[in-house]
Amino acid sequence: MHVDLDAFYAAIEQRDHPPWRGLPVVVGAAPGTRGVVATCSYEARRYGVRSAMPIAEAVRRLPPETVYLRPRMGDYAAVSRQVMAALGDISPVVEKVSIDEAFLDLSGLAGLIGPPAAIGALTKAAIRAAVGLSASVGIGPNRLIAKLASEHRKPDGLTVVHPEQVQTFLDPLPFRVLRGVGAKTSARLDGAGVKTVADVRRLPLVELRRLLGARVGAEVHLQARGIADDRVDPARERKSISKETTFPEDVADVAVLRDAVLWAAQEVGFLARQEGRAGVVVTLKIRLRPFETHTRSRTLAVPTASDGEIFRAAWSLFDVHRWAGRSVRLIGVGLSGWAGRQGSQPDLLDAAVEPTSPRSRRLDETLDAVRRRFGDGALQRGLRPRR
DNA sequence: TCTGGGGTCCTAGGACCC
DNA sequence: TCTGGGGTCCTAGGACCC
């Protein structure tokens, strides 16, 4: 089952501010700046406004009574936690995929609650009771079908697609709804005269792979037949932390860029420490005029969550020769490559001084990986890289 | 129209190792 | 003098998603 809160940010604002109900509400960048719409209410969508649309374009389309708001992420995250807690009462296996979306594994729940439609109705009622918001729910035999089912009727929808209905459900949909089919892939399929999922299904696999590449071609071929991953993993962890800013106006002053990198490094370090993570890969991202994006990354010998170390690594990646003096639109810093599985250096060292104690296979594999990467004596020496 | 910020996953070449 | 095969890591870029 896939659960998707309707116009999440805008719906929270309308819930909390009754005068805004019934009006177009846009949450995102301030009008007059270079930024985009994050979410807008259904009243605003009637004017063709969508997520990711430049705010200037939204202002052009929307009437004067429109309410423009900056996001209150802390509040939205709190509402998200309440929603996820309510979902946890429906199924023990919940995978949060974003602030306003989750997959639930319904295996074994029919006997406890009832048929899929009853589980879906109960879920919507539970969310409404917990936070006073509407959600669209889709139920299907795998993640793809559940997600497409939740998109099928919005807002406040509930769609159940049984296994034997999958192909009938899929065939008439525009191919663009398939996961991983974005602007580039769409353009190629358009060129081949493809319009619907049924059209995709009529193309031979070899042709799809020639058109889209081996990987994407194979993936689209399977999805068009309703074949997709059906696992729900509640333990998925984030793999990177990053912070970036787009300047109000392009910046060429290296001192200003350095300050921005320092700020981003501090934010990333703070979040990493808050989550108890330390990473070895530091990435500097830069976007130049006109919208030319580069990344540079560096792998450290020892995992870090230190603002200073993150900053020094990030700033050392600033390519003075290529970028100094050029107009910079955006700059940011990322941290990834967590140490081991649980990221716990003390565990590794404990294990190293007590080699005969029973250990999990997981930890053994981690230790082996550390030895392979850093050399046999690394655990004693303190993780200095091999030459 | 002129493009945010936070992410994930994939590809591909070169280094390096066995 | 010519020259392997496989595997993994590192790095940069790109497509895509919410």
PDB file of C-alpha atoms in Angstrom, chain A residues 7 39 50 69 89 119 122 138 269 304 314-315 368 372:
ATOM      1  CA  ALA A   7      -0.772  18.917  -1.276  1.00  0.00           C
ATOM      2  CA  THR A  39       3.686  22.674  -3.134  1.00  0.00           C
ATOM      3  CA  ARG A  50       2.710  22.849 -10.266  1.00  0.00           C
ATOM      4  CA  LEU A  69       4.144  31.365   1.967  1.00  0.00           C
ATOM      5  CA  ASP A  89      -0.757   1.434  14.085  1.00  0.00           C
ATOM      6  CA  ILE A 119      -7.521  -1.369   5.162  1.00  0.00           C
ATOM      7  CA  LEU A 122      -9.135   2.669   7.809  1.00  0.00           C
ATOM      8  CA  GLY A 138      -3.204   2.999  -3.473  1.00  0.00           C
ATOM      9  CA  GLY A 269      28.463  18.696  10.517  1.00  0.00           C
ATOM     10  CA  THR A 304      34.425  12.771  10.322  1.00  0.00           C
ATOM     11  CA  ALA A 314      35.260  20.979   0.920  1.00  0.00           C
ATOM     12  CA  TRP A 315      37.201  24.204   0.421  1.00  0.00           C
ATOM     13  CA  ASP A 368      37.479  -7.429   6.471  1.00  0.00           C
ATOM     14  CA  ARG A 372      41.118  -4.522   2.568  1.00  0.00           C
TER      15      ARG A 372
END
